[in-house]
PDB file of C-alpha atoms and ligand atoms in Angstrom:
ATOM      1  CA  MET A  51      15.440  91.002  81.708  1.00 82.00           C
ATOM      2  CA  THR A  52      13.849  92.201  84.099  1.00 93.00           C
ATOM      3  CA  ILE A  53      14.211  93.767  87.546  1.00 97.00           C
ATOM      4  CA  LYS A  54      12.035  91.789  90.211  1.00 97.00           C
ATOM      5  CA  PRO A  55      10.150  93.618  93.361  1.00 97.00           C
ATOM      6  CA  LEU A  56      11.581  92.451  96.566  1.00 98.00           C
ATOM      7  CA  ILE A  57       9.393  91.085  99.601  1.00 98.00           C
ATOM      8  CA  ILE A  58      10.291  92.698 102.598  1.00 97.00           C
ATOM      9  CA  LEU A  59      10.161  92.411 106.229  1.00 97.00           C
ATOM     10  CA  PRO A  60       7.292  91.286 107.664  1.00 97.00           C
ATOM     11  CA  ASP A  61       5.798  89.387 103.905  1.00 97.00           C
ATOM     12  CA  PRO A  62       4.468  86.631 105.699  1.00 97.00           C
ATOM     13  CA  VAL A  63       5.868  84.866 101.892  1.00 98.00           C
ATOM     14  CA  LEU A  64       8.744  85.392 103.592  1.00 98.00           C
ATOM     15  CA  ARG A  65       8.277  81.685 106.011  1.00 98.00           C
ATOM     16  CA  GLN A  66       6.558  79.849 102.925  1.00 98.00           C
ATOM     17  CA  VAL A  67       8.571  76.422 102.522  1.00 98.00           C
ATOM     18  CA  SER A  68       9.327  76.769  98.790  1.00 98.00           C
ATOM     19  CA  LYS A  69       8.628  73.545  96.550  1.00 98.00           C
ATOM     20  CA  PRO A  70      11.548  71.076  94.786  1.00 98.00           C
ATOM     21  CA  ILE A  71      11.656  72.103  90.965  1.00 98.00           C
ATOM     22  CA  GLU A  72      10.273  69.273  88.765  1.00 96.00           C
ATOM     23  CA  ARG A  73      11.271  70.736  85.463  1.00 95.00           C
ATOM     24  CA  ILE A  74      14.109  73.047  83.625  1.00 96.00           C
ATOM     25  CA  ASP A  75      12.311  75.027  81.128  1.00 97.00           C
ATOM     26  CA  ALA A  76      12.445  78.054  78.899  1.00 97.00           C
ATOM     27  CA  ASP A  77      10.492  79.655  82.046  1.00 97.00           C
ATOM     28  CA  LEU A  78      12.761  78.618  84.606  1.00 97.00           C
ATOM     29  CA  LYS A  79      15.738  80.016  83.204  1.00 97.00           C
ATOM     30  CA  ARG A  80      14.089  82.674  82.761  1.00 97.00           C
ATOM     31  CA  LEU A  81      13.203  83.602  86.671  1.00 98.00           C
ATOM     32  CA  ALA A  82      17.168  82.715  87.444  1.00 98.00           C
ATOM     33  CA  ASP A  83      17.636  85.551  84.499  1.00 97.00           C
ATOM     34  CA  ASP A  84      15.601  87.450  86.233  1.00 98.00           C
ATOM     35  CA  MET A  85      16.723  87.128  89.537  1.00 98.00           C
ATOM     36  CA  LEU A  86      20.398  87.611  88.622  1.00 98.00           C
ATOM     37  CA  GLU A  87      18.676  90.963  87.441  1.00 98.00           C
ATOM     38  CA  THR A  88      17.563  91.497  90.035  1.00 98.00           C
ATOM     39  CA  MET A  89      19.975  90.804  92.851  1.00 98.00           C
ATOM     40  CA  TYR A  90      22.729  92.637  90.796  1.00 97.00           C
ATOM     41  CA  ASP A  91      20.260  95.824  90.902  1.00 97.00           C
ATOM     42  CA  ALA A  92      19.603  95.460  94.238  1.00 96.00           C
ATOM     43  CA  PRO A  93      22.985  95.005  94.711  1.00 95.00           C
ATOM     44  CA  GLY A  94      23.756  91.672  96.661  1.00 96.00           C
ATOM     45  CA  ILE A  95      26.113  88.723  96.872  1.00 97.00           C
ATOM     46  CA  GLY A  96      22.668  85.806  97.108  1.00 98.00           C
ATOM     47  CA  LEU A  97      18.791  85.560  96.087  1.00 98.00           C
ATOM     48  CA  ALA A  98      15.872  82.925  96.771  1.00 98.00           C
ATOM     49  CA  ALA A  99      12.866  82.412  94.242  1.00 98.00           C
ATOM     50  CA  ILE A 100      10.368  83.227  97.130  1.00 98.00           C
ATOM     51  CA  GLN A 101      12.694  86.446  97.985  1.00 98.00           C
ATOM     52  CA  VAL A 102      10.679  87.953  94.756  1.00 98.00           C
ATOM     53  CA  GLY A 103       7.205  86.234  95.357  1.00 98.00           C
ATOM     54  CA  VAL A 104       8.311  82.131  93.546  1.00 98.00           C
ATOM     55  CA  PRO A 105       8.508  79.141  96.154  1.00 98.00           C
ATOM     56  CA  ARG A 106      10.555  77.307  94.529  1.00 98.00           C
ATOM     57  CA  ARG A 107      13.796  75.492  95.091  1.00 98.00           C
ATOM     58  CA  ILE A 108      15.748  78.072  93.756  1.00 98.00           C
ATOM     59  CA  LEU A 109      18.477  80.624  94.700  1.00 98.00           C
ATOM     60  CA  VAL A 110      20.576  82.856  92.289  1.00 98.00           C
ATOM     61  CA  ILE A 111      24.357  83.732  94.319  1.00 98.00           C
ATOM     62  CA  ASP A 112      27.042  85.797  92.885  1.00 98.00           C
ATOM     63  CA  VAL A 113      29.806  86.013  95.511  1.00 97.00           C
ATOM     64  CA  SER A 114      33.087  87.722  92.548  1.00 96.00           C
ATOM     65  CA  ARG A 115      34.707  90.270  94.779  1.00 90.00           C
ATOM     66  CA  GLU A 116      34.219  94.570  92.782  1.00 85.00           C
ATOM     67  CA  GLY A 117      35.792  94.385  90.584  1.00 88.00           C
ATOM     68  CA  GLU A 118      36.398  91.086  89.353  1.00 92.00           C
ATOM     69  CA  GLU A 119      34.134  89.599  86.690  1.00 95.00           C
ATOM     70  CA  LYS A 120      31.024  88.567  87.124  1.00 95.00           C
ATOM     71  CA  GLN A 121      30.869  84.664  88.464  1.00 97.00           C
ATOM     72  CA  PRO A 122      26.730  84.175  87.823  1.00 98.00           C
ATOM     73  CA  GLN A 123      26.094  80.317  89.823  1.00 98.00           C
ATOM     74  CA  VAL A 124      21.864  79.384  89.844  1.00 98.00           C
ATOM     75  CA  PHE A 125      21.779  76.591  91.869  1.00 98.00           C
ATOM     76  CA  ILE A 126      18.424  74.336  91.754  1.00 98.00           C
ATOM     77  CA  ASN A 127      17.073  72.449  94.691  1.00 98.00           C
ATOM     78  CA  PRO A 128      19.683  72.853  96.439  1.00 98.00           C
ATOM     79  CA  LYS A 129      20.729  70.073  99.576  1.00 98.00           C
ATOM     80  CA  ILE A 130      23.716  70.510 102.252  1.00 98.00           C
ATOM     81  CA  VAL A 131      24.697  67.060 102.182  1.00 98.00           C
ATOM     82  CA  LYS A 132      28.110  67.591 104.468  1.00 98.00           C
ATOM     83  CA  SER A 133      28.197  70.009 107.942  1.00 98.00           C
ATOM     84  CA  SER A 134      31.803  70.977 108.918  1.00 98.00           C
ATOM     85  CA  ASP A 135      32.160  71.210 113.121  1.00 98.00           C
ATOM     86  CA  GLU A 136      34.177  73.931 112.335  1.00 98.00           C
ATOM     87  CA  ARG A 137      32.150  76.892 112.546  1.00 98.00           C
ATOM     88  CA  SER A 138      32.930  80.392 111.020  1.00 97.00           C
ATOM     89  CA  VAL A 139      31.203  84.070 111.507  1.00 98.00           C
ATOM     90  CA  TYR A 140      30.325  86.319 108.736  1.00 97.00           C
ATOM     91  CA  GLU A 141      28.083  89.638 109.481  1.00 98.00           C
ATOM     92  CA  GLU A 142      24.901  88.316 107.229  1.00 98.00           C
ATOM     93  CA  GLY A 143      22.371  90.661 105.575  1.00 98.00           C
ATOM     94  CA  CYS A 144      19.519  89.890 103.119  1.00 98.00           C
ATOM     95  CA  LEU A 145      17.356  91.629 100.446  1.00 98.00           C
ATOM     96  CA  SER A 146      14.338  91.093 102.083  1.00 98.00           C
ATOM     97  CA  ILE A 147      15.912  92.820 105.387  1.00 98.00           C
ATOM     98  CA  PRO A 148      17.845  96.237 103.680  1.00 96.00           C
ATOM     99  CA  ASP A 149      19.663  97.701 105.589  1.00 95.00           C
ATOM    100  CA  TYR A 150      20.500  95.217 108.996  1.00 97.00           C
ATOM    101  CA  TYR A 151      22.975  94.014 109.876  1.00 98.00           C
ATOM    102  CA  ALA A 152      24.268  90.986 111.383  1.00 98.00           C
ATOM    103  CA  GLU A 153      27.281  88.038 113.034  1.00 97.00           C
ATOM    104  CA  VAL A 154      25.631  84.725 112.324  1.00 98.00           C
ATOM    105  CA  GLU A 155      27.847  81.483 113.760  1.00 98.00           C
ATOM    106  CA  ARG A 156      27.341  79.135 110.822  1.00 98.00           C
ATOM    107  CA  PRO A 157      29.558  75.680 109.352  1.00 98.00           C
ATOM    108  CA  ALA A 158      32.144  77.310 107.970  1.00 98.00           C
ATOM    109  CA  THR A 159      32.307  74.412 104.504  1.00 98.00           C
ATOM    110  CA  VAL A 160      29.363  72.627 103.228  1.00 98.00           C
ATOM    111  CA  SER A 161      29.047  70.179 101.056  1.00 98.00           C
ATOM    112  CA  VAL A 162      26.078  70.716  98.278  1.00 98.00           C
ATOM    113  CA  GLU A 163      23.898  68.509  96.018  1.00 98.00           C
ATOM    114  CA  TYR A 164      22.193  71.057  93.084  1.00 98.00           C
ATOM    115  CA  LEU A 165      21.048  71.426  89.762  1.00 98.00           C
ATOM    116  CA  ASP A 166      22.919  73.940  87.365  1.00 97.00           C
ATOM    117  CA  ARG A 167      20.835  75.815  85.049  1.00 95.00           C
ATOM    118  CA  ASP A 168      20.863  73.935  82.490  1.00 94.00           C
ATOM    119  CA  GLY A 169      19.595  70.385  84.962  1.00 96.00           C
ATOM    120  CA  LYS A 170      23.254  69.034  84.909  1.00 97.00           C
ATOM    121  CA  GLU A 171      23.585  67.308  88.941  1.00 98.00           C
ATOM    122  CA  GLN A 172      26.364  69.446  90.670  1.00 98.00           C
ATOM    123  CA  THR A 173      28.530  69.488  93.415  1.00 98.00           C
ATOM    124  CA  VAL A 174      29.655  71.728  95.462  1.00 98.00           C
ATOM    125  CA  GLU A 175      32.375  72.094  98.654  1.00 98.00           C
ATOM    126  CA  ALA A 176      32.181  75.839  99.560  1.00 98.00           C
ATOM    127  CA  ASP A 177      33.645  77.314 102.536  1.00 98.00           C
ATOM    128  CA  GLY A 178      34.090  81.318 103.308  1.00 97.00           C
ATOM    129  CA  LEU A 179      32.450  83.873 102.014  1.00 97.00           C
ATOM    130  CA  LEU A 180      30.412  80.894  99.663  1.00 98.00           C
ATOM    131  CA  ALA A 181      29.587  78.428 102.699  1.00 98.00           C
ATOM    132  CA  THR A 182      27.820  80.931 104.321  1.00 98.00           C
ATOM    133  CA  CYS A 183      25.864  82.183 101.405  1.00 98.00           C
ATOM    134  CA  LEU A 184      24.696  78.916 100.032  1.00 98.00           C
ATOM    135  CA  GLN A 185      24.108  78.316 103.831  1.00 98.00           C
ATOM    136  CA  HIS A 186      21.872  82.128 103.995  1.00 98.00           C
ATOM    137  CA  GLU A 187      19.862  80.776 100.695  1.00 98.00           C
ATOM    138  CA  ILE A 188      18.692  77.413 101.564  1.00 98.00           C
ATOM    139  CA  ASP A 189      17.067  78.643 104.338  1.00 98.00           C
ATOM    140  CA  HIS A 190      15.530  81.239 102.719  1.00 98.00           C
ATOM    141  CA  LEU A 191      13.848  77.785 101.012  1.00 98.00           C
ATOM    142  CA  ASN A 192      12.692  76.056 104.279  1.00 98.00           C
ATOM    143  CA  GLY A 193      11.255  79.670 105.162  1.00 98.00           C
ATOM    144  CA  VAL A 194      13.748  80.454 107.893  1.00 98.00           C
ATOM    145  CA  LEU A 195      15.780  84.102 108.249  1.00 98.00           C
ATOM    146  CA  PHE A 196      19.202  84.713 109.175  1.00 98.00           C
ATOM    147  CA  ILE A 197      17.386  86.801 112.257  1.00 98.00           C
ATOM    148  CA  ASP A 198      16.589  83.706 113.519  1.00 98.00           C
ATOM    149  CA  TYR A 199      19.851  82.870 114.330  1.00 98.00           C
ATOM    150  CA  ILE A 200      20.685  86.230 116.864  1.00 97.00           C
ATOM    151  CA  SER A 201      19.384  86.894 119.960  1.00 97.00           C
ATOM    152  CA  ARG A 202      15.487  87.237 120.754  1.00 97.00           C
ATOM    153  CA  LEU A 203      14.947  90.489 122.011  1.00 97.00           C
ATOM    154  CA  LYS A 204      17.348  92.143 118.628  1.00 97.00           C
ATOM    155  CA  ARG A 205      15.487  89.755 116.923  1.00 97.00           C
ATOM    156  CA  GLU A 206      11.752  91.387 118.111  1.00 97.00           C
ATOM    157  CA  MET A 207      13.055  95.377 117.286  1.00 97.00           C
ATOM    158  CA  VAL A 208      14.189  94.165 113.585  1.00 97.00           C
ATOM    159  CA  ILE A 209      10.845  92.796 113.120  1.00 97.00           C
ATOM    160  CA  LYS A 210       8.840  95.565 114.869  1.00 97.00           C
ATOM    161  CA  LYS A 211      11.126  98.219 112.640  1.00 97.00           C
ATOM    162  CA  PHE A 212       9.688  96.379 109.433  1.00 97.00           C
ATOM    163  CA  THR A 213       6.322  96.335 110.812  1.00 96.00           C
ATOM    164  CA  LYS A 214       5.947 100.033 111.356  1.00 96.00           C
ATOM    165  CA  ALA A 215       7.617 100.734 108.405  1.00 94.00           C
ATOM    166  CA  ALA A 216       5.438  98.472 106.514  1.00 92.00           C
ATOM    167  CA  LYS A 217       2.824 100.265 108.285  1.00 91.00           C
ATOM    168  CA  SER A 218       3.562 103.659 107.112  1.00 89.00           C
ATOM    169  CA  ALA A 219       3.824 102.792 104.087  1.00 85.00           C
ATOM    170  CA  LYS A 220       0.949 101.527 103.369  1.00 80.00           C
ATOM    171  CA  ALA A 221      -0.775 104.567 104.858  1.00 79.00           C
ATOM    172  CA  LEU A 222       0.633 106.902 102.602  1.00 69.00           C
TER     173      LEU A 222
HETATM  174 NI1   NI B 543      18.723  86.946 102.570  1.00 69.56          NI
END
């Protein structure tokens, strides 16, 4: 397994819309394993393929708590088929926007249809942290970032900060 470099804001790659996966083969399973490795190394609780520069509709999540057994989950072509009217607020972060956190309000529960790592059709009724994490990661597949839900002023400040950081990194 390989830890892959993460794509960081403001890289325009993060705004690409990812394409559906047509075949679950050894290459795709390797990508899923690399994504899990990259996510655990960061560390994070969710990662979409676009964050390692692959514009395909696959994401990995592990919302197990520290000290608990790991629960790696792979979601291929995930689709939200139902969202609750009830909303919940979580402080979100993103491996592509390191060290920045903000509260985001989203539907509290969602039903998601997807294929698992073996290509089997699955449906999950998610609530709590998993519901938020799934929505955050599925947004990535559509080129949407959690900072799109915060105020324009705050978003512009974050983008400016990361643009500046990227420029000075390039100058080195
Ligand atoms: Ni993210």
